[in-house]
PDB file of C-alpha atoms and ligand atoms in Angstrom:
ATOM      1  CA  MET A   1       0.000   0.000   0.000  1.00 97.00           C
ATOM      2  CA  ILE A   2       1.177   3.556  -0.849  1.00 98.00           C
ATOM      3  CA  ALA A   3      -0.569   6.879  -0.072  1.00 98.00           C
ATOM      4  CA  TYR A   4      -0.455   9.992  -2.269  1.00 98.00           C
ATOM      5  CA  LEU A   5      -1.259  13.414  -0.801  1.00 98.00           C
ATOM      6  CA  THR A   6      -2.326  16.457  -2.796  1.00 98.00           C
ATOM      7  CA  THR A   7      -4.476  19.549  -2.284  1.00 98.00           C
ATOM      8  CA  GLU A   8      -8.225  19.802  -2.828  1.00 98.00           C
ATOM      9  CA  GLN A   9      -7.591  21.688  -6.104  1.00 97.00           C
ATOM     10  CA  PHE A  10      -5.538  18.883  -7.677  1.00 98.00           C
ATOM     11  CA  LEU A  11      -7.337  15.832  -6.259  1.00 98.00           C
ATOM     12  CA  PRO A  12      -9.146  15.182  -9.609  1.00 98.00           C
ATOM     13  CA  GLU A  13      -5.781  15.242 -11.436  1.00 98.00           C
ATOM     14  CA  LEU A  14      -4.235  12.852  -8.905  1.00 98.00           C
ATOM     15  CA  GLN A  15      -7.265  10.535  -9.173  1.00 98.00           C
ATOM     16  CA  GLU A  16      -6.858  10.504 -12.943  1.00 97.00           C
ATOM     17  CA  GLU A  17      -3.175   9.663 -12.584  1.00 97.00           C
ATOM     18  CA  ILE A  18      -2.961   7.018  -9.840  1.00 98.00           C
ATOM     19  CA  LYS A  19      -3.856   3.402 -10.679  1.00 98.00           C
ATOM     20  CA  ASN A  20      -5.338   0.767  -8.312  1.00 98.00           C
ATOM     21  CA  ILE A  21      -6.938   3.270  -5.927  1.00 98.00           C
ATOM     22  CA  LYS A  22      -8.325   1.544  -2.799  1.00 98.00           C
ATOM     23  CA  SER A  23      -9.809   4.563  -1.022  1.00 98.00           C
ATOM     24  CA  VAL A  24      -9.681   8.345  -0.793  1.00 98.00           C
ATOM     25  CA  HIS A  25      -9.370  10.066   2.564  1.00 98.00           C
ATOM     26  CA  GLY A  26      -9.702  13.855   2.188  1.00 98.00           C
ATOM     27  CA  ASN A  27      -6.946  14.680  -0.303  1.00 98.00           C
ATOM     28  CA  LEU A  28      -5.025  11.488   0.428  1.00 98.00           C
ATOM     29  CA  ILE A  29      -5.314   8.659  -2.088  1.00 98.00           C
ATOM     30  CA  ILE A  30      -4.549   5.172  -0.806  1.00 98.00           C
ATOM     31  CA  ALA A  31      -3.544   2.732  -3.537  1.00 98.00           C
ATOM     32  CA  ASP A  32      -2.033  -0.704  -3.891  1.00 96.00           C
ATOM     33  CA  GLY A  33       1.764  -0.653  -4.165  1.00 86.00           C
ATOM     34  CA  PRO A  34       4.383  -0.505  -5.622  1.00 97.00           C
ATOM     35  CA  VAL A  35       5.013   3.217  -5.658  1.00 98.00           C
ATOM     36  CA  GLN A  36       3.899   4.965  -8.855  1.00 98.00           C
ATOM     37  CA  ASP A  37       5.494   8.026 -10.450  1.00 96.00           C
ATOM     38  CA  SER A  38       3.260  10.980  -9.799  1.00 98.00           C
ATOM     39  CA  VAL A  39       3.117  14.481 -11.234  1.00 98.00           C
ATOM     40  CA  TRP A  40       0.354  15.671  -8.929  1.00 98.00           C
ATOM     41  CA  ALA A  41       1.240  14.217  -5.503  1.00 98.00           C
ATOM     42  CA  GLN A  42       2.591  16.830  -3.111  1.00 98.00           C
ATOM     43  CA  GLN A  43       3.915  14.022  -0.926  1.00 98.00           C
ATOM     44  CA  ILE A  44       4.051  10.244  -1.264  1.00 98.00           C
ATOM     45  CA  TRP A  45       3.761   8.118   1.878  1.00 98.00           C
ATOM     46  CA  LEU A  46       6.028   5.164   1.222  1.00 98.00           C
ATOM     47  CA  ASN A  47       5.348   2.699   4.047  1.00 98.00           C
ATOM     48  CA  PRO A  48       1.886   3.429   5.444  1.00 98.00           C
ATOM     49  CA  GLU A  49       0.564   1.158   8.185  1.00 98.00           C
ATOM     50  CA  VAL A  50      -2.962   0.997   9.584  1.00 98.00           C
ATOM     51  CA  ILE A  51      -2.923   0.946  13.399  1.00 98.00           C
ATOM     52  CA  THR A  52      -5.964   0.753  15.671  1.00 98.00           C
ATOM     53  CA  PHE A  53      -5.850   2.375  19.105  1.00 98.00           C
ATOM     54  CA  GLU A  54      -8.041   3.286  22.059  1.00 98.00           C
ATOM     55  CA  SER A  55      -6.414   6.232  23.808  1.00 98.00           C
ATOM     56  CA  ILE A  56      -4.479   9.350  22.767  1.00 98.00           C
ATOM     57  CA  THR A  57      -1.461   8.062  24.728  1.00 98.00           C
ATOM     58  CA  GLN A  58      -1.598   4.746  22.889  1.00 98.00           C
ATOM     59  CA  ALA A  59      -1.711   6.505  19.511  1.00 98.00           C
ATOM     60  CA  ALA A  60       1.222   8.787  20.408  1.00 98.00           C
ATOM     61  CA  LYS A  61       3.193   5.755  21.640  1.00 98.00           C
ATOM     62  CA  ALA A  62       2.613   3.912  18.342  1.00 98.00           C
ATOM     63  CA  LEU A  63       3.944   6.928  16.446  1.00 98.00           C
ATOM     64  CA  LYS A  64       6.962   7.437  18.756  1.00 98.00           C
ATOM     65  CA  GLU A  65       7.909   3.781  18.321  1.00 98.00           C
ATOM     66  CA  ARG A  66       8.143   4.336  14.571  1.00 98.00           C
ATOM     67  CA  GLY A  67       9.924   7.695  14.386  1.00 97.00           C
ATOM     68  CA  LYS A  68      10.769  10.915  16.172  1.00 96.00           C
ATOM     69  CA  LEU A  69       9.252  13.696  14.093  1.00 98.00           C
ATOM     70  CA  TRP A  70       5.794  13.663  12.604  1.00 98.00           C
ATOM     71  CA  ALA A  71       3.529  15.893  10.526  1.00 98.00           C
ATOM     72  CA  CYS A  72      -0.210  15.374  10.863  1.00 98.00           C
ATOM     73  CA  TYR A  73      -2.608  15.490   7.919  1.00 98.00           C
ATOM     74  CA  SER A  74      -5.907  16.211   9.648  1.00 97.00           C
ATOM     75  CA  VAL A  75      -9.128  15.458   7.741  1.00 97.00           C
ATOM     76  CA  ASP A  76     -11.810  15.143  10.411  1.00 92.00           C
ATOM     77  CA  ASN A  77     -11.481  14.417  14.136  1.00 95.00           C
ATOM     78  CA  HIS A  78      -9.269  17.532  14.180  1.00 97.00           C
ATOM     79  CA  ARG A  79      -9.358  17.916  17.969  1.00 97.00           C
ATOM     80  CA  ARG A  80      -8.349  14.305  18.565  1.00 98.00           C
ATOM     81  CA  ALA A  81      -5.586  14.559  15.962  1.00 98.00           C
ATOM     82  CA  GLN A  82      -4.254  17.708  17.640  1.00 98.00           C
ATOM     83  CA  LEU A  83      -4.214  15.981  21.050  1.00 98.00           C
ATOM     84  CA  ILE A  84      -2.139  13.144  19.595  1.00 98.00           C
ATOM     85  CA  GLN A  85       0.228  15.561  17.840  1.00 98.00           C
ATOM     86  CA  ASP A  86       0.633  17.506  21.124  1.00 98.00           C
ATOM     87  CA  ASN A  87       1.959  14.281  22.702  1.00 98.00           C
ATOM     88  CA  LEU A  88       4.766  14.045  20.123  1.00 98.00           C
ATOM     89  CA  PRO A  89       8.078  15.959  19.980  1.00 97.00           C
ATOM     90  CA  LYS A  90       7.443  19.466  18.640  1.00 96.00           C
ATOM     91  CA  LEU A  91       8.015  19.816  14.916  1.00 95.00           C
ATOM     92  CA  LYS A  92       9.832  23.081  14.143  1.00 92.00           C
ATOM     93  CA  PRO A  93       8.944  24.825  10.865  1.00 92.00           C
ATOM     94  CA  ARG A  94      11.392  23.913   8.102  1.00 95.00           C
ATOM     95  CA  ILE A  95      11.789  27.268   6.408  1.00 97.00           C
ATOM     96  CA  MET A  96      14.468  27.218   3.739  1.00 98.00           C
ATOM     97  CA  ASP A  97      16.903  29.795   2.468  1.00 98.00           C
ATOM     98  CA  PHE A  98      17.533  29.788  -1.283  1.00 98.00           C
ATOM     99  CA  LEU A  99      20.074  27.041  -2.160  1.00 98.00           C
ATOM    100  CA  SER A 100      20.543  25.968   1.479  1.00 98.00           C
ATOM    101  CA  PRO A 101      20.993  22.206   2.146  1.00 98.00           C
ATOM    102  CA  LEU A 102      17.821  20.183   2.717  1.00 97.00           C
ATOM    103  CA  PRO A 103      16.866  19.204   6.291  1.00 96.00           C
ATOM    104  CA  SER A 104      18.370  15.824   7.149  1.00 93.00           C
ATOM    105  CA  ASP A 105      16.190  14.695  10.100  1.00 93.00           C
ATOM    106  CA  PRO A 106      13.703  12.042   8.972  1.00 94.00           C
ATOM    107  CA  LEU A 107      10.098  13.151   9.121  1.00 97.00           C
ATOM    108  CA  GLY A 108       7.020  10.930   9.026  1.00 98.00           C
ATOM    109  CA  ALA A 109       3.392  11.661   8.194  1.00 98.00           C
ATOM    110  CA  TRP A 110       0.184  10.396   9.719  1.00 98.00           C
ATOM    111  CA  THR A 111      -3.567  10.864   9.671  1.00 98.00           C
ATOM    112  CA  LEU A 112      -6.627   9.605  11.502  1.00 98.00           C
ATOM    113  CA  LEU A 113      -8.703   7.375   9.222  1.00 98.00           C
ATOM    114  CA  ASP A 114     -11.370   7.413  11.938  1.00 97.00           C
ATOM    115  CA  LYS A 115     -11.572   8.024  15.683  1.00 97.00           C
ATOM    116  CA  ASN A 116      -9.656   4.845  16.503  1.00 98.00           C
ATOM    117  CA  THR A 117      -7.523   4.221  13.405  1.00 98.00           C
ATOM    118  CA  LEU A 118      -4.203   5.754  12.461  1.00 98.00           C
ATOM    119  CA  LEU A 119      -2.554   5.658   9.063  1.00 98.00           C
ATOM    120  CA  VAL A 120       1.150   6.091   9.764  1.00 98.00           C
ATOM    121  CA  SER A 121       4.062   6.397   7.330  1.00 98.00           C
ATOM    122  CA  SER A 122       7.534   6.831   8.791  1.00 98.00           C
ATOM    123  CA  GLU A 123       8.971   7.236   5.276  1.00 98.00           C
ATOM    124  CA  THR A 124       7.857   9.721   2.650  1.00 98.00           C
ATOM    125  CA  ASN A 125       9.391  11.202  -0.508  1.00 97.00           C
ATOM    126  CA  SER A 126       9.706  14.693   1.002  1.00 97.00           C
ATOM    127  CA  VAL A 127      11.611  16.098   3.997  1.00 96.00           C
ATOM    128  CA  PHE A 128       9.046  18.894   4.262  1.00 98.00           C
ATOM    129  CA  PRO A 129       5.933  18.570   6.452  1.00 98.00           C
ATOM    130  CA  LEU A 130       3.231  17.138   4.142  1.00 98.00           C
ATOM    131  CA  GLY A 131       5.406  18.247   1.204  1.00 98.00           C
ATOM    132  CA  GLU A 132       4.763  21.945   1.901  1.00 98.00           C
ATOM    133  CA  ILE A 133       7.910  23.892   1.026  1.00 98.00           C
ATOM    134  CA  GLN A 134       8.368  27.304   2.655  1.00 98.00           C
ATOM    135  CA  PHE A 135      11.136  29.790   1.891  1.00 98.00           C
ATOM    136  CA  ASN A 136      12.444  32.866   3.647  1.00 98.00           C
ATOM    137  CA  GLU A 137      11.056  34.983   0.850  1.00 98.00           C
ATOM    138  CA  ASP A 138      12.740  38.004  -0.694  1.00 98.00           C
ATOM    139  CA  LYS A 139      10.039  40.665  -0.432  1.00 96.00           C
ATOM    140  CA  LYS A 140      12.219  43.417  -1.887  1.00 97.00           C
ATOM    141  CA  ASN A 141      13.827  42.415  -5.186  1.00 97.00           C
ATOM    142  CA  PRO A 142      11.653  40.043  -7.243  1.00 97.00           C
ATOM    143  CA  PRO A 143       8.739  41.802  -8.930  1.00 97.00           C
ATOM    144  CA  SER A 144       6.395  38.774  -8.707  1.00 95.00           C
ATOM    145  CA  ARG A 145       6.129  35.525  -6.746  1.00 97.00           C
ATOM    146  CA  ALA A 146       6.955  33.412  -9.832  1.00 98.00           C
ATOM    147  CA  TYR A 147      10.600  33.365  -8.666  1.00 98.00           C
ATOM    148  CA  LEU A 148       9.609  30.839  -5.969  1.00 98.00           C
ATOM    149  CA  LYS A 149       9.130  28.158  -8.667  1.00 98.00           C
ATOM    150  CA  LEU A 150      12.801  28.462  -9.639  1.00 98.00           C
ATOM    151  CA  TRP A 151      13.918  28.714  -6.006  1.00 98.00           C
ATOM    152  CA  GLU A 152      12.095  25.423  -5.345  1.00 98.00           C
ATOM    153  CA  LEU A 153      13.497  23.677  -8.433  1.00 98.00           C
ATOM    154  CA  PHE A 154      17.067  24.842  -7.779  1.00 98.00           C
ATOM    155  CA  THR A 155      17.048  24.262  -3.997  1.00 98.00           C
ATOM    156  CA  VAL A 156      14.928  21.144  -3.563  1.00 98.00           C
ATOM    157  CA  TYR A 157      15.553  19.290  -6.842  1.00 98.00           C
ATOM    158  CA  GLY A 158      19.105  20.564  -7.421  1.00 97.00           C
ATOM    159  CA  VAL A 159      18.324  21.320 -11.085  1.00 97.00           C
ATOM    160  CA  LYS A 160      20.103  24.603 -11.770  1.00 98.00           C
ATOM    161  CA  PRO A 161      22.400  26.494 -14.123  1.00 98.00           C
ATOM    162  CA  GLU A 162      25.965  27.476 -13.242  1.00 97.00           C
ATOM    163  CA  ALA A 163      27.482  30.941 -13.039  1.00 98.00           C
ATOM    164  CA  GLY A 164      28.710  32.086 -16.454  1.00 98.00           C
ATOM    165  CA  GLN A 165      26.246  29.965 -18.426  1.00 98.00           C
ATOM    166  CA  LYS A 166      24.083  31.530 -21.128  1.00 98.00           C
ATOM    167  CA  VAL A 167      20.339  31.121 -20.659  1.00 98.00           C
ATOM    168  CA  VAL A 168      17.167  32.257 -22.391  1.00 98.00           C
ATOM    169  CA  ASP A 169      14.135  33.238 -20.331  1.00 98.00           C
ATOM    170  CA  PHE A 170      10.961  33.237 -22.468  1.00 98.00           C
ATOM    171  CA  GLY A 171       7.889  35.029 -21.108  1.00 98.00           C
ATOM    172  CA  SER A 172      10.052  36.858 -18.599  1.00 98.00           C
ATOM    173  CA  CYS A 173       7.965  39.899 -17.626  1.00 98.00           C
ATOM    174  CA  PRO A 174       7.815  41.321 -14.935  1.00 98.00           C
ATOM    175  CA  GLY A 175      11.211  39.686 -14.302  1.00 98.00           C
ATOM    176  CA  GLY A 176      11.174  37.234 -11.367  1.00 98.00           C
ATOM    177  CA  TRP A 177      12.879  34.363 -13.247  1.00 98.00           C
ATOM    178  CA  THR A 178      15.265  36.730 -15.035  1.00 98.00           C
ATOM    179  CA  TRP A 179      16.226  38.142 -11.620  1.00 98.00           C
ATOM    180  CA  VAL A 180      16.901  34.638 -10.167  1.00 98.00           C
ATOM    181  CA  LEU A 181      18.966  33.639 -13.221  1.00 98.00           C
ATOM    182  CA  GLN A 182      20.925  36.907 -13.113  1.00 98.00           C
ATOM    183  CA  GLN A 183      21.592  36.337  -9.390  1.00 98.00           C
ATOM    184  CA  MET A 184      22.952  32.877 -10.257  1.00 98.00           C
ATOM    185  CA  GLY A 185      25.607  34.613 -12.359  1.00 98.00           C
ATOM    186  CA  CYS A 186      24.109  33.659 -15.731  1.00 98.00           C
ATOM    187  CA  GLU A 187      24.051  35.713 -18.944  1.00 98.00           C
ATOM    188  CA  VAL A 188      20.293  36.110 -19.478  1.00 98.00           C
ATOM    189  CA  VAL A 189      18.554  36.689 -22.791  1.00 98.00           C
ATOM    190  CA  SER A 190      15.176  37.762 -21.455  1.00 98.00           C
ATOM    191  CA  ILE A 191      12.243  37.740 -23.895  1.00 98.00           C
ATOM    192  CA  ASP A 192       8.689  39.028 -23.510  1.00 98.00           C
ATOM    193  CA  ARG A 193       6.133  41.092 -25.385  1.00 98.00           C
ATOM    194  CA  ALA A 194       5.822  43.264 -22.273  1.00 98.00           C
ATOM    195  CA  PRO A 195       8.687  45.162 -20.628  1.00 98.00           C
ATOM    196  CA  LEU A 196      10.675  44.065 -17.584  1.00 98.00           C
ATOM    197  CA  GLU A 197      10.331  46.021 -14.352  1.00 98.00           C
ATOM    198  CA  PRO A 198      12.918  48.837 -14.630  1.00 98.00           C
ATOM    199  CA  HIS A 199      14.892  47.758 -11.524  1.00 97.00           C
ATOM    200  CA  ILE A 200      15.376  44.308 -13.101  1.00 98.00           C
ATOM    201  CA  ALA A 201      16.100  45.614 -16.613  1.00 98.00           C
ATOM    202  CA  ARG A 202      18.922  47.769 -15.160  1.00 98.00           C
ATOM    203  CA  LEU A 203      20.866  44.779 -13.759  1.00 98.00           C
ATOM    204  CA  PRO A 204      24.052  43.639 -15.497  1.00 98.00           C
ATOM    205  CA  ARG A 205      24.136  40.489 -17.714  1.00 98.00           C
ATOM    206  CA  ILE A 206      20.486  40.909 -18.830  1.00 98.00           C
ATOM    207  CA  HIS A 207      19.788  41.358 -22.553  1.00 98.00           C
ATOM    208  CA  PHE A 208      16.107  42.092 -23.030  1.00 98.00           C
ATOM    209  CA  MET A 209      14.234  41.475 -26.295  1.00 98.00           C
ATOM    210  CA  LYS A 210      10.712  42.896 -26.499  1.00 98.00           C
ATOM    211  CA  THR A 211       9.122  40.511 -28.979  1.00 98.00           C
ATOM    212  CA  ASN A 212       6.812  37.548 -29.540  1.00 98.00           C
ATOM    213  CA  ALA A 213       8.669  34.460 -28.274  1.00 97.00           C
ATOM    214  CA  PHE A 214       7.229  32.294 -31.056  1.00 98.00           C
ATOM    215  CA  THR A 215       8.862  34.367 -33.768  1.00 97.00           C
ATOM    216  CA  VAL A 216      12.367  34.011 -32.277  1.00 98.00           C
ATOM    217  CA  LYS A 217      14.363  31.307 -34.064  1.00 97.00           C
ATOM    218  CA  PRO A 218      17.092  29.376 -32.211  1.00 98.00           C
ATOM    219  CA  GLU A 219      19.612  30.613 -34.823  1.00 97.00           C
ATOM    220  CA  ASP A 220      18.736  34.228 -33.885  1.00 96.00           C
ATOM    221  CA  ILE A 221      20.095  33.573 -30.389  1.00 97.00           C
ATOM    222  CA  GLY A 222      22.756  30.916 -31.051  1.00 98.00           C
ATOM    223  CA  ALA A 223      24.013  28.267 -28.622  1.00 97.00           C
ATOM    224  CA  ILE A 224      22.704  28.502 -25.050  1.00 98.00           C
ATOM    225  CA  ASP A 225      23.136  26.308 -21.959  1.00 98.00           C
ATOM    226  CA  TRP A 226      19.582  26.498 -20.661  1.00 98.00           C
ATOM    227  CA  PHE A 227      16.146  27.288 -22.076  1.00 98.00           C
ATOM    228  CA  PHE A 228      13.653  28.631 -19.512  1.00 98.00           C
ATOM    229  CA  SER A 229      10.011  29.381 -20.273  1.00 98.00           C
ATOM    230  CA  ASP A 230       7.186  30.638 -18.100  1.00 98.00           C
ATOM    231  CA  ILE A 231       5.145  31.858 -21.111  1.00 98.00           C
ATOM    232  CA  ILE A 232       1.396  31.784 -20.776  1.00 98.00           C
ATOM    233  CA  CYS A 233       0.397  29.706 -23.808  1.00 97.00           C
ATOM    234  CA  TYR A 234      -1.284  26.444 -24.783  1.00 97.00           C
ATOM    235  CA  PRO A 235       0.793  23.381 -23.817  1.00 98.00           C
ATOM    236  CA  GLU A 236       0.907  22.271 -27.482  1.00 97.00           C
ATOM    237  CA  LYS A 237       2.511  25.566 -28.465  1.00 98.00           C
ATOM    238  CA  LEU A 238       5.143  25.251 -25.743  1.00 98.00           C
ATOM    239  CA  LEU A 239       5.880  21.691 -26.882  1.00 98.00           C
ATOM    240  CA  GLU A 240       6.502  22.929 -30.440  1.00 98.00           C
ATOM    241  CA  LEU A 241       8.866  25.624 -29.144  1.00 98.00           C
ATOM    242  CA  VAL A 242      10.840  23.136 -27.028  1.00 98.00           C
ATOM    243  CA  GLN A 243      11.058  20.682 -29.949  1.00 98.00           C
ATOM    244  CA  GLN A 244      12.224  23.454 -32.264  1.00 98.00           C
ATOM    245  CA  TRP A 245      15.106  24.210 -29.861  1.00 98.00           C
ATOM    246  CA  GLN A 246      15.897  20.515 -29.351  1.00 97.00           C
ATOM    247  CA  ASN A 247      16.016  19.954 -33.106  1.00 97.00           C
ATOM    248  CA  SER A 248      18.291  22.963 -33.564  1.00 97.00           C
ATOM    249  CA  GLY A 249      20.934  21.278 -31.374  1.00 97.00           C
ATOM    250  CA  LEU A 250      21.629  24.688 -29.830  1.00 98.00           C
ATOM    251  CA  CYS A 251      20.397  23.843 -26.314  1.00 97.00           C
ATOM    252  CA  ARG A 252      20.365  20.708 -24.151  1.00 94.00           C
ATOM    253  CA  ASN A 253      18.737  21.790 -20.881  1.00 98.00           C
ATOM    254  CA  PHE A 254      15.145  22.923 -20.535  1.00 98.00           C
ATOM    255  CA  VAL A 255      12.943  24.182 -17.682  1.00 98.00           C
ATOM    256  CA  CYS A 256       9.384  25.139 -18.591  1.00 98.00           C
ATOM    257  CA  THR A 257       6.080  25.800 -16.927  1.00 98.00           C
ATOM    258  CA  ILE A 258       3.228  24.009 -18.706  1.00 98.00           C
ATOM    259  CA  LYS A 259       0.181  26.141 -17.984  1.00 98.00           C
ATOM    260  CA  PHE A 260      -3.384  24.906 -18.169  1.00 97.00           C
ATOM    261  CA  GLN A 261      -6.380  27.071 -18.976  1.00 92.00           C
ATOM    262  CA  GLY A 262      -9.620  25.447 -17.818  1.00 91.00           C
ATOM    263  CA  LYS A 263      -9.150  21.679 -17.939  1.00 94.00           C
ATOM    264  CA  THR A 264      -5.780  19.975 -17.542  1.00 95.00           C
ATOM    265  CA  ASP A 265      -4.456  18.907 -20.953  1.00 96.00           C
ATOM    266  CA  PHE A 266      -3.446  15.340 -20.048  1.00 96.00           C
ATOM    267  CA  ALA A 267      -2.690  14.405 -23.661  1.00 96.00           C
ATOM    268  CA  THR A 268       0.031  17.048 -24.125  1.00 97.00           C
ATOM    269  CA  LEU A 269       1.291  16.401 -20.603  1.00 97.00           C
ATOM    270  CA  LYS A 270       1.894  12.776 -21.653  1.00 97.00           C
ATOM    271  CA  LYS A 271       3.865  13.965 -24.687  1.00 98.00           C
ATOM    272  CA  PHE A 272       6.162  15.981 -22.416  1.00 98.00           C
ATOM    273  CA  GLN A 273       6.508  12.996 -20.036  1.00 97.00           C
ATOM    274  CA  SER A 274       7.532  10.727 -22.882  1.00 97.00           C
ATOM    275  CA  MET A 275      10.408  12.987 -23.969  1.00 97.00           C
ATOM    276  CA  GLU A 276      13.822  11.525 -23.224  1.00 96.00           C
ATOM    277  CA  LYS A 277      15.131  12.483 -19.761  1.00 97.00           C
ATOM    278  CA  ALA A 278      12.060  14.649 -19.057  1.00 98.00           C
ATOM    279  CA  LYS A 279      10.781  14.974 -15.502  1.00 98.00           C
ATOM    280  CA  VAL A 280       7.369  16.549 -14.955  1.00 98.00           C
ATOM    281  CA  GLN A 281       6.259  17.632 -11.498  1.00 98.00           C
ATOM    282  CA  HIS A 282       3.616  19.821  -9.957  1.00 98.00           C
ATOM    283  CA  LEU A 283       5.864  21.899  -7.691  1.00 98.00           C
ATOM    284  CA  TYR A 284       4.564  23.192  -4.379  1.00 98.00           C
ATOM    285  CA  HIS A 285       4.775  26.721  -5.830  1.00 98.00           C
ATOM    286  CA  ASN A 286       2.993  25.828  -9.086  1.00 98.00           C
ATOM    287  CA  LYS A 287      -0.591  26.960  -9.587  1.00 97.00           C
ATOM    288  CA  HIS A 288      -2.725  25.213 -12.250  1.00 97.00           C
ATOM    289  CA  GLU A 289       0.461  24.376 -14.107  1.00 98.00           C
ATOM    290  CA  VAL A 290       3.318  21.904 -13.843  1.00 98.00           C
ATOM    291  CA  THR A 291       7.057  22.206 -14.320  1.00 98.00           C
ATOM    292  CA  VAL A 292       8.984  20.107 -16.821  1.00 98.00           C
ATOM    293  CA  TRP A 293      12.757  19.862 -16.865  1.00 98.00           C
ATOM    294  CA  ILE A 294      14.984  18.065 -19.310  1.00 98.00           C
ATOM    295  CA  LYS A 295      18.671  17.999 -18.440  1.00 95.00           C
ATOM    296  CA  THR A 296      20.940  16.343 -20.935  1.00 91.00           C
ATOM    297  CA  SER A 297      24.272  18.014 -20.221  1.00 77.00           C
ATOM    298  CA  SER A 298      26.397  17.765 -17.101  1.00 62.00           C
ATOM    299  CA  PRO A 299      27.021  19.164 -14.558  1.00 57.00           C
TER     300      PRO A 299
HETATM  301  C1  LIG B   1       3.427  34.230 -15.836  1.00 55.42           C
HETATM  302  S1  LIG B   1       4.147  35.537 -16.719  1.00 55.42           S
HETATM  303  C2  LIG B   1       5.850  35.205 -16.451  1.00 55.42           C
HETATM  304  C3  LIG B   1       6.365  35.598 -15.096  1.00 55.42           C
HETATM  305  C4  LIG B   1       7.869  35.623 -15.051  1.00 55.42           C
HETATM  306  N1  LIG B   1       8.450  34.294 -15.215  1.00 55.42           N
HETATM  307  C5  LIG B   1       8.389  36.194 -13.756  1.00 55.42           C
HETATM  308  O1  LIG B   1       9.068  35.491 -13.016  1.00 55.42           O
HETATM  309  O2  LIG B   1       8.168  37.376 -13.487  1.00 55.42           O
HETATM  310  C6  LIG B   1       3.890  35.065 -18.355  1.00 55.42           C
HETATM  311  C7  LIG B   1       4.469  36.019 -19.377  1.00 55.42           C
HETATM  312  O3  LIG B   1       4.351  35.418 -20.668  1.00 55.42           O
HETATM  313  C8  LIG B   1       4.310  36.503 -21.592  1.00 55.42           C
HETATM  314  N2  LIG B   1       3.888  36.007 -22.909  1.00 55.42           N
HETATM  315  C9  LIG B   1       2.734  35.407 -23.264  1.00 55.42           C
HETATM  316  N3  LIG B   1       2.741  35.108 -24.579  1.00 55.42           N
HETATM  317  C10 LIG B   1       3.940  35.534 -25.064  1.00 55.42           C
HETATM  318  C11 LIG B   1       4.548  35.508 -26.329  1.00 55.42           C
HETATM  319  N4  LIG B   1       3.928  34.986 -27.405  1.00 55.42           N
HETATM  320  N5  LIG B   1       5.790  36.034 -26.459  1.00 55.42           N
HETATM  321  C12 LIG B   1       6.438  36.566 -25.415  1.00 55.42           C
HETATM  322  N6  LIG B   1       5.904  36.624 -24.176  1.00 55.42           N
HETATM  323  C13 LIG B   1       4.674  36.106 -24.001  1.00 55.42           C
HETATM  324  C14 LIG B   1       3.361  37.483 -20.950  1.00 55.42           C
HETATM  325  O4  LIG B   1       3.580  38.774 -21.485  1.00 55.42           O
HETATM  326  C15 LIG B   1       3.760  37.362 -19.469  1.00 55.42           C
HETATM  327  O5  LIG B   1       4.644  38.388 -19.120  1.00 55.42           O
END
């Protein structure tokens, strides 16, 4: 048995994705194992156990026997769940700085299936409580909150460009991603139909092109190390743009946001997933969109 946690907003997507579902408990899907790849799970509970208990003390003891630190996913019986959690060692918030190392203390997850039944997983796929990733945010420099998607990808997944590399940032306005990439020490070709915020446009190593991204040919830019795109467009259109750059041989690393308007476009999502070396994930900081990255050069 494996359990997959998401948010209320993306429960339909997770239900579409996960096979052999046994039951759904709030936003937690319980399915027969083995573990399945998931785009939409915010956290995967890897070794869930069902444990019956009578008293709060008994429940807390069962948890303590299996691990030290626990995050509670509370669906109903909130008061009872809180009483159990209060009997466990206090879990400090895990608030990250950009590019800081990940917490190393193991962290489990649990929920109450009913008044007398725990579902307990001492192992999960995320070191963050219920997969919720919080940063010490920069409230001064980035002009939008989109930068948090790159902070998450670079810090948590370790997928990031190096200082001195040349990158293109498509759909860059107002400039959050361009700012992150510039801060990483990259040479940034920043492209949007709308202008960058002036305090971003003024920074060194940023070359802004005010144009339609779909009219820019790879040969116009030349060889680059990374292709970034946060353009608002249909997934099919983004796929064509990525393929055009792949076919040009001028870029080997890609990070893109696939944005959905209305319904999730599962068919195009599958096409991205089937690309060689592609990883598709709904990041904690993604809205109704997912992030795809394709890294074919090292480091
Ligand atoms: C979500 S915003 C990007 C936010 C940006 N990554 C940041 O961190 O500030 C999407 C951008 O895509 C741009 N966009 C949409 N279609 C475009 C196109 N055909 N060519 C260039 N930019 C486009 C919009 O102007 C908008 O600025």
